[in-house]
Amino acid sequence: MPADEPKSSRRLERMEDLVSLCARRGFVFPSSEIYGGISGFWDYGPLGVELKNNLKALWWQRVVRARDDVEGLDSTIIAHPRTWEASGHVEHFSDPMVDCRACKKRFRADQLDEAGPCSARQGSSEHDLTEPRRFNLMLTTRIGASEDAAGLAYLRAETCQPIFNDFKRVREVARQAIPFGIAQIGKAFRNEINPRNFTFRSREFEQAELEYFCHPSEREKWFAHWRDERLRFHRDLGFDESCLRTRPHAPDELAHYCKAALDIEFLFPFGWQEIEGIHDRGDWDLTRHGEYSGKDLGVTDPETKERFVPMVIETSVGIDRTCLALLVHAYEVQPLPDGETRTVLHLHPAVAPIKVAVLPLSKKLGEPARELAGDLRRGMSVFYDDAGNIGRRYRRQDEAGTPFCVTYDFESPGDGRVTVRERDSMKQERIAVGDVSAHLRERVEFGA
Amino acid sequence: MPADEPKSSRRLERMEDLVSLCARRGFVFPSSEIYGGISGFWDYGPLGVELKNNLKALWWQRVVRARDDVEGLDSTIIAHPRTWEASGHVEHFSDPMVDCRACKKRFRADQLDEAGPCSARQGSSEHDLTEPRRFNLMLTTRIGASEDAAGLAYLRAETCQPIFNDFKRVREVARQAIPFGIAQIGKAFRNEINPRNFTFRSREFEQAELEYFCHPSEREKWFAHWRDERLRFHRDLGFDESCLRTRPHAPDELAHYCKAALDIEFLFPFGWQEIEGIHDRGDWDLTRHGEYSGKDLGVTDPETKERFVPMVIETSVGIDRTCLALLVHAYEVQPLPDGETRTVLHLHPAVAPIKVAVLPLSKKLGEPARELAGDLRRGMSVFYDDAGNIGRRYRRQDEAGTPFCVTYDFESPGDGRVTVRERDSMKQERIAVGDVSAHLRERVEFGA
């Protein structure tokens, strides 16, 4: 479990410190870095991919596998283009943009305070702006054999629309009755005008979405259920109450299809920002896809025989945003009793990229230490490190967020015990080699 | 373990039978089906996504987590476009195409035997073909704020190029020395002219690739190592020797950058086809990316101080193709002693979407049966089904590939035992409720 010390004492002040750690330790760094990067695209390195995969697996376990009433899905990124006409994205998924006639730069009309000075008008900060025009955020491509006649297609702007496409098929094959849900995790793409705040606003990102279909009379009940469930998830990840809040949308903020919406926000160094949205989408999506496809997407109540289009409660969490929140929340430069400091990531053990580092005190102890590492590897992610002094090796693991270090020392061959050191408290205890696996497994679990 | 009966007796003859089962049971079905589908795109339903995720997790465990010398990566689908110039894809990644001047259809020049008759020339099958022209298979898009100046970008055509982009960064952050590898799993896209054979040749697909970097003197050793490792993986998945073979490429078949290559092929109903490739790519990729980026991607031997560009051994497996091979291999319509038949998928328990179905003999036994299902759910994928006669419920699980059914019957409350039925042998044994979890866990494991 993360330490209980007051979290405010370790709040990250400058994003640059985290960006630097992420690059240095291989959590996240710019895509195509050797070519100067590509704005809005980020790669996850060896530690980052484990963090992200752990988070996705916990979501999947909690939302899909642990329940009888949710089915999984993995749909393609490119769907039939009618999908995005039905959803309203072709018509409405756009930002208001203005161009500067002088410097030729483009800005979001609602973010002109971020525009900075005009580079073509020296000594003046005033741009010569056009009237706002709409700019669609979907990425497009062309599919098909003939270059001339190839069909326009879109990279999905959200993972939920293919869920509506597949609603009827999934309901039938899974023999589910209302209420039930369909969930998927996957990439989505938006041509953000101004990608910023590290991975927070990027052009290629990963979502985990659940669409839960229910009877109109039960929508409020399920909205409350999923709000509570998702909050429980974020709390279980270890987020402190002081940096997590919910913000219901005011009626004039709601998307046109939305009956009610609530953001789960996290306190980033750049302010409170949404990491997840809970939405009552009503029957908008199924009705529209029904109209555009000519298929009847309604259902029949088996008892009353009433025919109706189900209402949709959606939970939509940004995987990259939650990873970023986890890292922000975990980061601490901690003063130590000896006057030194350590950089430590207080990540929940269940999301930590490496669960345990096995550290022989000397390379001479390599054989039994490697054997222990090999045993542990069957059940968890293990790092083996036999180089450098033990203090430095602990520091490297602190910075990677590794919750446990197991040190194999010169007494271990004799007494069959190793030292297990816990990251947050730095407390050490001697444990029999045969008990290490069970000891750790208990401590890296995530609640059901 | 899959049954030992001769596999030839259950070889799938007609792909249509599997396609039909996959749609009916929700393994795989056309993307955007309600809009008539989109050629070359397939969605994985509730059972399919579990099968695919299981396969990916086994690969990741075997190739990345179980080893000290392989690092994971998760790079973006869209990279800097120079990536694809350096790799040679912009110039060379194309098929020779011919157009029919009469019916306006386009065909691959090397697959004219599949062209069929000309629809514009009744009574004749002869097309009026143009000379072959090259047609690039990469999907393109445009990124950036200004519509006019937006930059051309490519959806990755393979997952390996971003690995070369990130080689230097990953080697440094992971403090790895040669030899070591970088692995990733992810989507790739190709504008196939003629998608076909179900999910075998599609336009959006998933790859799991390892690039292993070694000294020039060790390339043959590592090629042999990875060939053997990957073959062991496929054998461990349960593939019978009679439907698995290796095929070394003849010198005139090799890609221009390739020094040696070997396909691992599976016997599909449409013939022997590649599911994985093992390639000695030499220093082609790192040399090219070094030239195009202006970065030095060489390494120094810590002992001899020799400076060299590492050689690359690649293993590249199609996740969708392997899923398809697993389904083809597992499929059987089996005659039963009572004269009936059952459709059964003999999937390896480690990849089976559902590990165990919990089936109370009567809804009256629901409470303790649900409790058992809840316990088992913490460690594996569980399906609960209390509807219909028990024989029909077994059949449904056979068809889904579920290796174990646990029946809670009227004696269970008294003797604390349940019946565990194994899918392939259909043998049943009575087991104490408290032992079921351990009993099953042992049997659904995948070797290290």
CSV table of N, CA and C in Angstrom, one decimal, chain A residues 23-26 29 31-35 37-38 41-46 49-50 52 54 60-61 65-66 68 71-80 82-83 86 106 135 139-145 147 155 165-166 169-170 173 175 187 189 191 203-204 289 292-293 295 370 377 384-385 396, chain B residues 23-26 29 31-35 37-38 41-46 49-50 52 54 60-61 65-66 68 71-80 82-83 86 106 135 139-145 147 155 165-166 169-170 173 175 187 189 191 203-204 289 292-293 295 370 377 385 396:
chain,number,residue,atom,x,y,z
A,23,ALA,N,11.7,10.4,-19.3
A,23,ALA,CA,12.6,10.2,-20.4
A,23,ALA,C,13.8,9.4,-19.9
A,24,ARG,N,14.3,9.9,-18.8
A,24,ARG,CA,15.6,9.3,-18.2
A,24,ARG,C,15.4,7.8,-17.9
A,25,ARG,N,14.3,7.5,-17.3
A,25,ARG,CA,14.1,6.1,-16.9
A,25,ARG,C,13.2,5.3,-17.9
A,26,GLY,N,12.8,5.9,-18.9
A,26,GLY,CA,12.1,5.1,-20.0
A,26,GLY,C,10.7,4.8,-19.7
A,29,PHE,N,8.5,8.9,-23.6
A,29,PHE,CA,9.4,9.9,-24.3
A,29,PHE,C,8.8,10.2,-25.7
A,31,SER,N,7.7,10.2,-29.4
A,31,SER,CA,7.7,9.3,-30.5
A,31,SER,C,8.7,9.8,-31.5
A,32,SER,N,9.5,8.9,-32.2
A,32,SER,CA,10.4,9.3,-33.3
A,32,SER,C,11.3,10.4,-32.9
A,33,GLU,N,11.8,10.2,-31.6
A,33,GLU,CA,12.7,11.2,-31.0
A,33,GLU,C,13.9,11.5,-31.9
A,34,ILE,N,14.5,10.5,-32.6
A,34,ILE,CA,15.7,10.7,-33.4
A,34,ILE,C,15.4,11.5,-34.6
A,35,TYR,N,14.1,11.7,-35.0
A,35,TYR,CA,13.8,12.6,-36.1
A,35,TYR,C,13.2,13.9,-35.6
A,37,GLY,N,11.0,14.2,-33.1
A,37,GLY,CA,9.7,14.0,-32.5
A,37,GLY,C,8.6,14.4,-33.5
A,38,ILE,N,7.4,14.1,-33.1
A,38,ILE,CA,6.2,14.5,-33.9
A,38,ILE,C,5.1,14.9,-32.8
A,41,PHE,N,2.5,13.0,-30.1
A,41,PHE,CA,2.7,11.5,-30.1
A,41,PHE,C,3.8,11.1,-29.1
A,42,TRP,N,3.5,10.2,-28.3
A,42,TRP,CA,4.5,9.8,-27.2
A,42,TRP,C,4.6,8.2,-27.2
A,43,ASP,N,5.8,7.8,-27.0
A,43,ASP,CA,6.1,6.3,-26.9
A,43,ASP,C,6.3,5.9,-25.4
A,44,TYR,N,5.8,4.8,-25.1
A,44,TYR,CA,6.0,4.2,-23.7
A,44,TYR,C,7.1,3.2,-23.8
A,45,GLY,N,8.1,3.5,-23.0
A,45,GLY,CA,9.3,2.7,-22.9
A,45,GLY,C,9.1,1.5,-22.0
A,46,PRO,N,10.2,0.8,-21.7
A,46,PRO,CA,10.1,-0.5,-20.9
A,46,PRO,C,9.3,-0.4,-19.6
A,49,VAL,N,5.4,0.9,-20.6
A,49,VAL,CA,4.5,-0.1,-21.1
A,49,VAL,C,4.0,-1.0,-20.1
A,50,GLU,N,4.8,-1.3,-19.1
A,50,GLU,CA,4.3,-2.2,-18.0
A,50,GLU,C,3.3,-1.5,-17.1
A,52,LYS,N,1.3,1.0,-18.1
A,52,LYS,CA,0.1,1.1,-18.8
A,52,LYS,C,-0.7,-0.2,-19.0
A,54,ASN,N,-0.5,-2.7,-16.9
A,54,ASN,CA,-1.1,-3.1,-15.6
A,54,ASN,C,-2.4,-2.4,-15.4
A,60,TRP,N,-9.8,-4.0,-16.9
A,60,TRP,CA,-10.5,-5.1,-17.6
A,60,TRP,C,-11.0,-6.1,-16.6
A,61,GLN,N,-10.2,-6.4,-15.6
A,61,GLN,CA,-10.6,-7.3,-14.5
A,61,GLN,C,-11.8,-6.8,-13.8
A,65,ARG,N,-14.2,-8.8,-16.4
A,65,ARG,CA,-14.1,-10.2,-16.0
A,65,ARG,C,-14.8,-10.5,-14.7
A,66,ALA,N,-14.8,-9.5,-13.8
A,66,ALA,CA,-15.3,-9.7,-12.4
A,66,ALA,C,-16.8,-9.7,-12.5
A,68,ASP,N,-20.8,-10.5,-14.3
A,68,ASP,CA,-21.6,-11.3,-15.3
A,68,ASP,C,-22.2,-10.4,-16.4
A,71,GLU,N,-19.7,-7.5,-21.3
A,71,GLU,CA,-19.0,-8.2,-22.3
A,71,GLU,C,-17.8,-7.4,-22.8
A,72,GLY,N,-16.7,-8.1,-23.2
A,72,GLY,CA,-15.6,-7.4,-23.8
A,72,GLY,C,-15.7,-7.3,-25.3
A,73,LEU,N,-15.0,-6.4,-25.9
A,73,LEU,CA,-15.0,-6.2,-27.4
A,73,LEU,C,-13.6,-5.7,-27.8
A,74,ASP,N,-13.2,-6.0,-29.0
A,74,ASP,CA,-12.0,-5.4,-29.5
A,74,ASP,C,-12.2,-5.1,-31.0
A,75,SER,N,-12.7,-3.9,-31.3
A,75,SER,CA,-13.1,-3.5,-32.6
A,75,SER,C,-11.9,-2.8,-33.3
A,76,THR,N,-12.1,-2.7,-34.7
A,76,THR,CA,-11.0,-2.1,-35.4
A,76,THR,C,-11.0,-0.6,-35.2
A,77,ILE,N,-9.9,0.0,-35.5
A,77,ILE,CA,-9.7,1.5,-35.4
A,77,ILE,C,-10.4,2.1,-36.5
A,78,ILE,N,-10.4,1.5,-37.7
A,78,ILE,CA,-11.1,2.0,-38.9
A,78,ILE,C,-12.4,1.2,-39.1
A,79,ALA,N,-13.5,2.0,-39.0
A,79,ALA,CA,-14.8,1.4,-39.2
A,79,ALA,C,-15.4,1.9,-40.5
A,80,HIS,N,-16.6,1.4,-40.8
A,80,HIS,CA,-17.3,2.0,-42.0
A,80,HIS,C,-17.6,3.4,-41.7
A,82,ARG,N,-19.8,5.5,-42.4
A,82,ARG,CA,-21.2,5.9,-42.0
A,82,ARG,C,-21.3,5.9,-40.5
A,83,THR,N,-20.5,5.1,-39.8
A,83,THR,CA,-20.4,5.1,-38.3
A,83,THR,C,-20.3,6.6,-37.8
A,86,ALA,N,-23.3,8.8,-38.6
A,86,ALA,CA,-24.4,8.5,-37.6
A,86,ALA,C,-24.1,9.2,-36.2
A,106,ARG,N,-2.3,29.1,-36.8
A,106,ARG,CA,-3.7,28.8,-36.5
A,106,ARG,C,-3.9,28.6,-35.1
A,135,PHE,N,-13.0,23.3,-37.7
A,135,PHE,CA,-12.0,22.5,-38.1
A,135,PHE,C,-12.2,21.1,-37.5
A,139,LEU,N,-9.0,12.3,-37.8
A,139,LEU,CA,-8.0,11.9,-38.8
A,139,LEU,C,-8.6,11.1,-39.9
A,140,THR,N,-8.3,11.4,-41.2
A,140,THR,CA,-8.9,10.7,-42.3
A,140,THR,C,-7.8,9.9,-43.0
A,141,THR,N,-8.2,8.8,-43.7
A,141,THR,CA,-7.4,8.1,-44.6
A,141,THR,C,-8.2,7.6,-45.8
A,142,ARG,N,-7.5,6.9,-46.7
A,142,ARG,CA,-8.3,6.3,-47.8
A,142,ARG,C,-8.0,4.8,-47.9
A,143,ILE,N,-9.0,4.1,-48.1
A,143,ILE,CA,-9.0,2.6,-48.1
A,143,ILE,C,-9.4,2.1,-49.5
A,144,GLY,N,-8.8,1.1,-50.0
A,144,GLY,CA,-9.3,0.5,-51.2
A,144,GLY,C,-8.3,0.4,-52.3
A,145,ALA,N,-8.6,-0.4,-53.3
A,145,ALA,CA,-7.7,-0.8,-54.3
A,145,ALA,C,-7.4,0.3,-55.3
A,147,GLU,N,-6.7,4.0,-56.6
A,147,GLU,CA,-6.3,5.2,-56.0
A,147,GLU,C,-7.3,6.3,-56.2
A,155,LEU,N,-10.0,7.5,-38.8
A,155,LEU,CA,-9.5,6.8,-37.6
A,155,LEU,C,-10.4,7.1,-36.5
A,165,ASN,N,-22.1,0.1,-32.9
A,165,ASN,CA,-22.2,-0.7,-34.2
A,165,ASN,C,-22.4,-2.2,-33.8
A,166,ASP,N,-21.7,-2.7,-32.8
A,166,ASP,CA,-21.7,-4.1,-32.5
A,166,ASP,C,-22.7,-4.5,-31.4
A,169,ARG,N,-25.1,-7.5,-32.3
A,169,ARG,CA,-24.4,-8.8,-32.5
A,169,ARG,C,-23.9,-9.3,-31.1
A,170,VAL,N,-23.4,-8.4,-30.3
A,170,VAL,CA,-22.8,-8.8,-29.0
A,170,VAL,C,-23.9,-9.2,-28.1
A,173,VAL,N,-25.0,-12.8,-29.4
A,173,VAL,CA,-24.0,-13.9,-29.2
A,173,VAL,C,-23.8,-14.2,-27.7
A,175,ARG,N,-26.0,-13.7,-25.4
A,175,ARG,CA,-27.4,-13.9,-24.8
A,175,ARG,C,-27.6,-13.1,-23.6
A,187,LYS,N,-6.9,2.3,-29.0
A,187,LYS,CA,-6.4,3.6,-29.4
A,187,LYS,C,-7.5,4.4,-30.1
A,189,PHE,N,-7.8,8.6,-32.0
A,189,PHE,CA,-7.0,9.7,-32.6
A,189,PHE,C,-7.8,11.0,-32.8
A,191,ASN,N,-7.0,15.1,-34.2
A,191,ASN,CA,-6.0,16.0,-34.7
A,191,ASN,C,-6.0,17.3,-33.9
A,203,ARG,N,-2.4,13.4,-29.7
A,203,ARG,CA,-3.2,13.1,-30.9
A,203,ARG,C,-3.5,11.6,-31.0
A,204,GLU,N,-2.7,10.8,-30.4
A,204,GLU,CA,-3.0,9.4,-30.4
A,204,GLU,C,-3.0,8.9,-29.0
A,289,HIS,N,-27.7,5.2,-34.9
A,289,HIS,CA,-27.1,4.1,-35.7
A,289,HIS,C,-28.3,3.2,-36.3
A,292,TYR,N,-29.3,5.3,-39.4
A,292,TYR,CA,-28.3,5.3,-40.5
A,292,TYR,C,-28.1,3.9,-41.1
A,293,SER,N,-28.3,2.9,-40.3
A,293,SER,CA,-28.0,1.5,-40.8
A,293,SER,C,-29.3,0.9,-41.3
A,295,LYS,N,-31.2,-0.7,-39.4
A,295,LYS,CA,-31.4,-1.9,-38.6
A,295,LYS,C,-32.1,-1.5,-37.3
A,370,ARG,N,19.8,-15.6,-8.7
A,370,ARG,CA,19.1,-15.8,-10.0
A,370,ARG,C,18.0,-16.9,-10.0
A,377,ARG,N,9.7,-14.8,-11.2
A,377,ARG,CA,9.2,-14.4,-12.5
A,377,ARG,C,8.0,-15.1,-13.0
A,384,TYR,N,16.4,-8.0,-12.1
A,384,TYR,CA,17.6,-8.5,-11.5
A,384,TYR,C,18.8,-7.5,-11.7
A,385,ASP,N,19.5,-7.2,-10.6
A,385,ASP,CA,20.5,-6.2,-10.7
A,385,ASP,C,21.6,-6.6,-9.7
A,396,ARG,N,17.8,3.4,-7.5
A,396,ARG,CA,17.3,3.2,-8.9
A,396,ARG,C,15.9,2.6,-8.8
B,23,ALA,N,-18.9,-16.1,-35.9
B,23,ALA,CA,-20.0,-15.0,-35.8
B,23,ALA,C,-21.0,-15.4,-34.8
B,24,ARG,N,-21.4,-16.7,-34.9
B,24,ARG,CA,-22.5,-17.2,-34.0
B,24,ARG,C,-22.2,-17.1,-32.5
B,25,ARG,N,-20.9,-17.3,-32.2
B,25,ARG,CA,-20.5,-17.4,-30.8
B,25,ARG,C,-19.8,-16.1,-30.4
B,26,GLY,N,-19.5,-15.2,-31.3
B,26,GLY,CA,-18.9,-13.9,-31.0
B,26,GLY,C,-17.4,-14.0,-30.8
B,29,PHE,N,-16.2,-11.2,-36.0
B,29,PHE,CA,-17.3,-10.9,-37.1
B,29,PHE,C,-16.9,-9.6,-37.8
B,31,SER,N,-16.3,-6.0,-39.0
B,31,SER,CA,-16.4,-4.7,-38.4
B,31,SER,C,-17.6,-3.9,-39.1
B,32,SER,N,-18.3,-3.1,-38.3
B,32,SER,CA,-19.4,-2.3,-38.9
B,32,SER,C,-20.4,-3.1,-39.7
B,33,GLU,N,-20.7,-4.3,-39.1
B,33,GLU,CA,-21.6,-5.2,-39.8
B,33,GLU,C,-22.9,-4.6,-40.1
B,34,ILE,N,-23.5,-3.7,-39.2
B,34,ILE,CA,-24.8,-3.1,-39.5
B,34,ILE,C,-24.7,-2.2,-40.7
B,35,TYR,N,-23.6,-1.7,-41.1
B,35,TYR,CA,-23.4,-0.9,-42.3
B,35,TYR,C,-22.9,-1.7,-43.5
B,37,GLY,N,-20.5,-3.9,-43.4
B,37,GLY,CA,-19.1,-4.3,-43.2
B,37,GLY,C,-18.1,-3.4,-44.0
B,38,ILE,N,-16.9,-3.6,-43.8
B,38,ILE,CA,-15.8,-2.8,-44.5
B,38,ILE,C,-14.7,-3.8,-44.8
B,41,PHE,N,-11.6,-5.6,-42.5
B,41,PHE,CA,-11.6,-5.2,-41.1
B,41,PHE,C,-12.6,-6.1,-40.3
B,42,TRP,N,-12.1,-6.6,-39.2
B,42,TRP,CA,-12.8,-7.6,-38.4
B,42,TRP,C,-12.8,-7.2,-36.9
B,43,ASP,N,-13.9,-7.4,-36.3
B,43,ASP,CA,-14.0,-7.1,-34.8
B,43,ASP,C,-13.9,-8.4,-34.0
B,44,TYR,N,-13.3,-8.3,-32.9
B,44,TYR,CA,-13.3,-9.5,-32.0
B,44,TYR,C,-14.3,-9.3,-30.9
B,45,GLY,N,-15.2,-10.2,-30.8
B,45,GLY,CA,-16.3,-10.2,-29.8
B,45,GLY,C,-15.9,-10.7,-28.4
B,46,PRO,N,-16.9,-10.9,-27.6
B,46,PRO,CA,-16.5,-11.2,-26.2
B,46,PRO,C,-15.6,-12.4,-26.0
B,49,VAL,N,-12.0,-11.5,-28.0
B,49,VAL,CA,-11.0,-10.5,-27.3
B,49,VAL,C,-10.3,-11.3,-26.2
B,50,GLU,N,-10.9,-12.2,-25.5
B,50,GLU,CA,-10.2,-12.9,-24.5
B,50,GLU,C,-9.2,-13.9,-25.1
B,52,LYS,N,-7.6,-13.5,-27.9
B,52,LYS,CA,-6.5,-12.7,-28.4
B,52,LYS,C,-5.7,-12.1,-27.3
B,54,ASN,N,-5.3,-13.3,-24.3
B,54,ASN,CA,-4.5,-14.4,-23.7
B,54,ASN,C,-3.3,-14.7,-24.5
B,60,TRP,N,4.0,-12.0,-24.4
B,60,TRP,CA,4.7,-11.0,-23.6
B,60,TRP,C,5.4,-11.7,-22.4
B,61,GLN,N,4.8,-12.6,-21.7
B,61,GLN,CA,5.4,-13.3,-20.6
B,61,GLN,C,6.6,-14.0,-21.1
B,65,ARG,N,8.9,-10.7,-20.2
B,65,ARG,CA,9.0,-10.7,-18.7
B,65,ARG,C,9.8,-11.8,-18.2
B,66,ALA,N,9.8,-13.0,-18.9
B,66,ALA,CA,10.6,-14.1,-18.4
B,66,ALA,C,12.1,-13.9,-18.6
B,68,ASP,N,15.8,-11.5,-18.9
B,68,ASP,CA,16.6,-10.3,-18.5
B,68,ASP,C,17.0,-9.5,-19.7
B,71,GLU,N,13.5,-6.0,-23.5
B,71,GLU,CA,12.7,-4.8,-23.0
B,71,GLU,C,11.5,-4.6,-23.8
B,72,GLY,N,10.4,-4.2,-23.1
B,72,GLY,CA,9.1,-4.0,-23.8
B,72,GLY,C,9.0,-2.5,-24.3
B,73,LEU,N,8.1,-2.3,-25.2
B,73,LEU,CA,7.9,-1.0,-25.8
B,73,LEU,C,6.5,-0.9,-26.2
B,74,ASP,N,5.9,0.3,-26.2
B,74,ASP,CA,4.6,0.6,-26.8
B,74,ASP,C,4.6,1.9,-27.5
B,75,SER,N,4.9,1.9,-28.8
B,75,SER,CA,5.1,3.1,-29.5
B,75,SER,C,3.8,3.5,-30.3
B,76,THR,N,3.8,4.7,-30.7
B,76,THR,CA,2.6,5.2,-31.4
B,76,THR,C,2.5,4.5,-32.8
B,77,ILE,N,1.2,4.5,-33.3
B,77,ILE,CA,0.9,3.9,-34.6
B,77,ILE,C,1.4,4.9,-35.7
B,78,ILE,N,1.3,6.2,-35.4
B,78,ILE,CA,1.7,7.3,-36.3
B,78,ILE,C,3.1,7.8,-35.8
B,79,ALA,N,4.1,7.6,-36.6
B,79,ALA,CA,5.4,8.1,-36.2
B,79,ALA,C,5.8,9.2,-37.2
B,80,HIS,N,7.0,9.8,-37.0
B,80,HIS,CA,7.5,10.8,-37.9
B,80,HIS,C,7.6,10.2,-39.3
B,82,ARG,N,9.6,10.5,-41.7
B,82,ARG,CA,10.9,10.1,-42.1
B,82,ARG,C,11.2,8.7,-41.8
B,83,THR,N,10.6,8.2,-40.7
B,83,THR,CA,10.7,6.8,-40.4
B,83,THR,C,10.5,5.8,-41.5
B,86,ALA,N,13.2,6.2,-44.3
B,86,ALA,CA,14.4,5.5,-43.9
B,86,ALA,C,14.2,4.0,-44.1
B,106,ARG,N,-9.4,-3.4,-60.2
B,106,ARG,CA,-7.9,-3.4,-60.1
B,106,ARG,C,-7.5,-4.8,-59.5
B,135,PHE,N,1.8,0.1,-56.5
B,135,PHE,CA,0.7,0.7,-55.7
B,135,PHE,C,1.2,0.6,-54.2
B,139,LEU,N,-1.2,3.1,-45.5
B,139,LEU,CA,-2.3,4.1,-45.3
B,139,LEU,C,-1.7,5.4,-44.9
B,140,THR,N,-2.2,6.5,-45.5
B,140,THR,CA,-1.7,7.8,-45.2
B,140,THR,C,-2.8,8.6,-44.5
B,141,THR,N,-2.3,9.6,-43.8
B,141,THR,CA,-3.3,10.6,-43.2
B,141,THR,C,-2.6,11.9,-43.1
B,142,ARG,N,-3.2,12.9,-42.6
B,142,ARG,CA,-2.6,14.3,-42.5
B,142,ARG,C,-2.8,14.8,-41.0
B,143,ILE,N,-1.7,15.3,-40.5
B,143,ILE,CA,-1.6,15.7,-39.1
B,143,ILE,C,-1.3,17.2,-39.1
B,144,GLY,N,-1.9,17.9,-38.2
B,144,GLY,CA,-1.5,19.3,-38.0
B,144,GLY,C,-2.6,20.3,-38.0
B,145,ALA,N,-2.3,21.5,-37.6
B,145,ALA,CA,-3.4,22.5,-37.4
B,145,ALA,C,-3.9,23.1,-38.7
B,147,GLU,N,-5.0,23.2,-42.5
B,147,GLU,CA,-5.5,22.2,-43.4
B,147,GLU,C,-4.6,22.2,-44.6
B,155,LEU,N,0.2,5.5,-41.3
B,155,LEU,CA,-0.1,4.5,-40.3
B,155,LEU,C,0.9,3.4,-40.4
B,165,ASN,N,13.6,3.2,-34.3
B,165,ASN,CA,13.6,4.6,-33.9
B,165,ASN,C,14.0,4.8,-32.4
B,166,ASP,N,13.5,3.9,-31.6
B,166,ASP,CA,13.7,4.0,-30.1
B,166,ASP,C,14.9,3.2,-29.6
B,169,ARG,N,17.5,5.2,-27.3
B,169,ARG,CA,16.8,5.6,-26.0
B,169,ARG,C,16.6,4.4,-25.1
B,170,VAL,N,16.0,3.3,-25.6
B,170,VAL,CA,15.7,2.2,-24.8
B,170,VAL,C,17.0,1.5,-24.3
B,173,VAL,N,18.2,3.9,-21.4
B,173,VAL,CA,17.4,3.9,-20.2
B,173,VAL,C,17.4,2.5,-19.5
B,175,ARG,N,19.8,0.5,-19.6
B,175,ARG,CA,21.3,0.1,-19.4
B,175,ARG,C,21.6,-1.3,-19.9
B,187,LYS,N,-1.0,-2.7,-33.3
B,187,LYS,CA,-1.7,-2.6,-34.6
B,187,LYS,C,-0.8,-2.2,-35.7
B,189,PHE,N,-1.2,-1.5,-40.3
B,189,PHE,CA,-2.2,-1.3,-41.3
B,189,PHE,C,-1.6,-1.5,-42.7
B,191,ASN,N,-2.9,-1.4,-46.9
B,191,ASN,CA,-4.1,-1.3,-47.8
B,191,ASN,C,-4.1,-2.4,-48.8
B,203,ARG,N,-6.7,-5.7,-43.4
B,203,ARG,CA,-6.1,-4.4,-43.6
B,203,ARG,C,-5.6,-3.7,-42.3
B,204,GLU,N,-6.3,-4.2,-41.2
B,204,GLU,CA,-5.9,-3.7,-39.9
B,204,GLU,C,-5.6,-5.0,-39.1
B,289,HIS,N,18.3,4.2,-40.4
B,289,HIS,CA,17.8,5.2,-39.5
B,289,HIS,C,18.9,6.1,-39.0
B,292,TYR,N,19.4,8.6,-42.0
B,292,TYR,CA,18.2,9.5,-42.1
B,292,TYR,C,18.1,10.5,-41.0
B,293,SER,N,18.4,10.1,-39.8
B,293,SER,CA,18.3,10.9,-38.6
B,293,SER,C,19.5,11.7,-38.2
B,295,LYS,N,21.8,10.5,-36.5
B,295,LYS,CA,22.2,10.1,-35.1
B,295,LYS,C,23.1,8.9,-35.3
B,370,ARG,N,-23.0,-19.4,-7.1
B,370,ARG,CA,-22.5,-18.0,-7.4
B,370,ARG,C,-21.3,-17.7,-6.5
B,377,ARG,N,-13.4,-16.3,-9.9
B,377,ARG,CA,-13.2,-15.1,-10.8
B,377,ARG,C,-12.0,-14.3,-10.4
B,385,ASP,N,-23.7,-20.0,-15.7
B,385,ASP,CA,-24.9,-20.3,-16.5
B,385,ASP,C,-25.8,-21.2,-15.8
B,396,ARG,N,-22.7,-25.9,-25.1
B,396,ARG,CA,-22.4,-24.5,-25.4
B,396,ARG,C,-21.0,-24.2,-25.0
